C-alpha positions as a printed NumPy array, in Angstrom:
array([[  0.228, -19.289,  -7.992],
       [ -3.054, -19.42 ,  -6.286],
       [ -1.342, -19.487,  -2.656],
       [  1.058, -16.727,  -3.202],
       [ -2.955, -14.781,  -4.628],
       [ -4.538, -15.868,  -1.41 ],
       [ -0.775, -15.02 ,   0.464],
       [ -0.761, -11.374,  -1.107],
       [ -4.483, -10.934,  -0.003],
       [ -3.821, -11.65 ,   3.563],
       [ -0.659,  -9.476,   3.914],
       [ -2.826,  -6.886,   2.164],
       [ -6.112,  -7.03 ,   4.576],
       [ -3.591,  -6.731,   8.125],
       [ -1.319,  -3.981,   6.299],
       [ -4.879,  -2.417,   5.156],
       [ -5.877,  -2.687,   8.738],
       [ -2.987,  -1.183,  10.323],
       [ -3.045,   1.449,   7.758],
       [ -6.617,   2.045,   8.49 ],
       [ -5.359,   2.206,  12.875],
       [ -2.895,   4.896,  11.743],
       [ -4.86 ,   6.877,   9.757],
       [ -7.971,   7.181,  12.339],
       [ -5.233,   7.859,  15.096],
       [ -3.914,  10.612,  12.915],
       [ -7.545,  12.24 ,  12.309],
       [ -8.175,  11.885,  16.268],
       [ -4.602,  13.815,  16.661],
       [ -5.342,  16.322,  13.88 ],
       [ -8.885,  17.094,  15.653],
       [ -7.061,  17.992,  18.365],
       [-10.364,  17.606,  20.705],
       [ -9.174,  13.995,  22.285],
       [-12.133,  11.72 ,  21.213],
       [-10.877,   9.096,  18.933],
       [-12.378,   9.45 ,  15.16 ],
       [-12.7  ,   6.419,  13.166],
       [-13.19 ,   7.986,  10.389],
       [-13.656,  11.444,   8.617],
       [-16.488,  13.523,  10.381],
       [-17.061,  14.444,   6.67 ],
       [-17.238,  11.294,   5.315],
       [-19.539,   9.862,   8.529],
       [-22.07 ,  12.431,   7.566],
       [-21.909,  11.987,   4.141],
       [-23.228,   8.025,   4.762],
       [-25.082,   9.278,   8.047],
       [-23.267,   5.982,   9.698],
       [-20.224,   5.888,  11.357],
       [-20.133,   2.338,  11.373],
       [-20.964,   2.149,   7.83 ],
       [-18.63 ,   5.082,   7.119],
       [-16.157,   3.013,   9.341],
       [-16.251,  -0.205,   7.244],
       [-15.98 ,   1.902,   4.499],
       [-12.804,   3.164,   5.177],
       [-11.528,  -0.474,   6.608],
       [-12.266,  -1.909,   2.828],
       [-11.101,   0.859,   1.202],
       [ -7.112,   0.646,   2.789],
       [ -7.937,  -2.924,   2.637],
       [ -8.445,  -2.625,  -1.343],
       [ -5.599,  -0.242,  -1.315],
       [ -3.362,  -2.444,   0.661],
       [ -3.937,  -5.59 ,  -1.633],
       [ -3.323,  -3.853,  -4.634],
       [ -0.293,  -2.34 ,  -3.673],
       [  0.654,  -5.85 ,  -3.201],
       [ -0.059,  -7.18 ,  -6.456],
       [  1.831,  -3.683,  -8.169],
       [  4.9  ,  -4.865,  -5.816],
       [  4.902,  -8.791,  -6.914],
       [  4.355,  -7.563, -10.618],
       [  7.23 ,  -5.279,  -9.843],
       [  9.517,  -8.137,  -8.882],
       [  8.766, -10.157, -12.168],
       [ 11.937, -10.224, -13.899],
       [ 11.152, -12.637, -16.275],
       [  8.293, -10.147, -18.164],
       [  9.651,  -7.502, -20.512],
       [ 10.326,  -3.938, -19.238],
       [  7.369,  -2.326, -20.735],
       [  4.815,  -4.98 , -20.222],
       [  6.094,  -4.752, -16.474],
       [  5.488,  -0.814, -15.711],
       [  2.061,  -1.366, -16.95 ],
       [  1.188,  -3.928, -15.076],
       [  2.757,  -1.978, -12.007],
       [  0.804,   1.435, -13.141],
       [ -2.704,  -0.579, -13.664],
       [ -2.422,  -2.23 , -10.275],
       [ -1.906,   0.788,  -9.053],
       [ -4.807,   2.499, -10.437],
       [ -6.905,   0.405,  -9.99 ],
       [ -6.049,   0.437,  -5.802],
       [ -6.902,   3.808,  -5.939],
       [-10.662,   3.301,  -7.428],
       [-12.342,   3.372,  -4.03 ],
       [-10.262,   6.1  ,  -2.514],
       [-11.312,   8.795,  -5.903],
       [-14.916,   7.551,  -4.833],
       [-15.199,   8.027,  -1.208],
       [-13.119,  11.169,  -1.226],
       [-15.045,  12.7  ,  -4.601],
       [-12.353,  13.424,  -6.792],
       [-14.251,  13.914,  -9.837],
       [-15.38 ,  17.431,  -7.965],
       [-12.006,  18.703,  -8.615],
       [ -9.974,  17.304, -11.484],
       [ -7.016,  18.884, -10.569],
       [ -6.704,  18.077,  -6.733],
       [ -7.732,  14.271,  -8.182],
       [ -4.662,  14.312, -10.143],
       [ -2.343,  15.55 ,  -7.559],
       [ -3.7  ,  13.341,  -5.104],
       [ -3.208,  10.048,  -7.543],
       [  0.05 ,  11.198,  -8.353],
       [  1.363,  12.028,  -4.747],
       [ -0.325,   8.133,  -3.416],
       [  1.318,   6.958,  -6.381],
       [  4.864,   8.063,  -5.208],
       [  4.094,   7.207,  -1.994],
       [  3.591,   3.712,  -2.331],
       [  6.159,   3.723,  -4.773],
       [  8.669,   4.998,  -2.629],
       [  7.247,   2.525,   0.313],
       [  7.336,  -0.386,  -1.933],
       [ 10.74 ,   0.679,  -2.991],
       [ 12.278,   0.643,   0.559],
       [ 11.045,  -2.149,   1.799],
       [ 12.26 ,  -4.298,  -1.237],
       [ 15.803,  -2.16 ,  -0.659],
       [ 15.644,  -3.39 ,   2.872],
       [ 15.803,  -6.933,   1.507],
       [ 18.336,  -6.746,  -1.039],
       [ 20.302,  -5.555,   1.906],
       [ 19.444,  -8.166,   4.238],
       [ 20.296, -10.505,   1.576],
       [ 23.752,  -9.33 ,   0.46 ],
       [ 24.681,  -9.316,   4.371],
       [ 23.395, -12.935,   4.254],
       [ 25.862, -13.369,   1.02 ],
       [ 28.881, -11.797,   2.585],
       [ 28.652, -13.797,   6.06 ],
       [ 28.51 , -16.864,   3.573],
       [ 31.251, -16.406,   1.664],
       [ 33.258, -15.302,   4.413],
       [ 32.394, -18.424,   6.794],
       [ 33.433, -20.496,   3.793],
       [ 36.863, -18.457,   3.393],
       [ 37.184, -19.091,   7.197],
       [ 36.514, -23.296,   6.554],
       [ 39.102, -23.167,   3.469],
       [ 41.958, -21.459,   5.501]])
């Protein structure tokens, strides 16, 4: 239990990271001016750092990343009962989104708060939800080559 803790931790600080890459390419693109932006200009003012507003950002897909991780191995419990199981999932979730309503101030604007938990809800949802459908795949194409090399050694 405490590996596969300290094994969903890891996987979540290199997918935070390379969340973090992807994002700051996609401001630099977006900005359109060809200077690289690790972070926000907004949000580099706001902590009058960009290095601090950079680390910032790191631990905050980091946290996100980690989180998502824990909703994802809580969503593979089978042996927990339905209900117990979605709340686990929704708190995990939630609670990976903590840093992201503080550095981006959604208490301003309840509404746009909302949407935006909602819509990062779905998305990881939807992530989470391919990737685990991309290995239920992989497996049954395991299954199949199985059971037909074993037809192939009974004929």
């Amino acid at each position: 239990m405490k590996m596969e803790n300290i094994r969903c931790i890891i996987k979540g600080m290199v997918f935070g990271t390379f969340i973090y890459i992807v994002f700051a390419i996609l401001i630099s693109l977006r900005m359109n001016t060809g200077e690289f932006y690790p972070v926000i200009p907004a949000i580099a003012k706001e902590y009058k750092n960009e290095l601090i507003a950079t680390i910032i950002h790191i631990g905050m897909f980091c946290w996100l990343s980690v989180f998502a991780g824990y909703a994802n191995r809580t969503a593979r419990k089978h042996e927990l009962p339905k209900g117990k199981q979605i709340l686990e999932y929704v708190i995990f979730l939630s609670i990976a989104q903590i840093p992201m309503a503080a550095i981006y101030h959604w208490e301003n604007n309840f509404f746009v708060g909302i949407c935006n938990y909602l819509l990062i809800s779905l998305l990881i949802s939807l992530i989470l939800y391919l990737v685990e459908l991309g290995k239920l795949k992989k497996d049954i194409n395991e299954i199949r080559k199985a059971i037909n090399s074993f037809e192939e050694d009974v004929k």
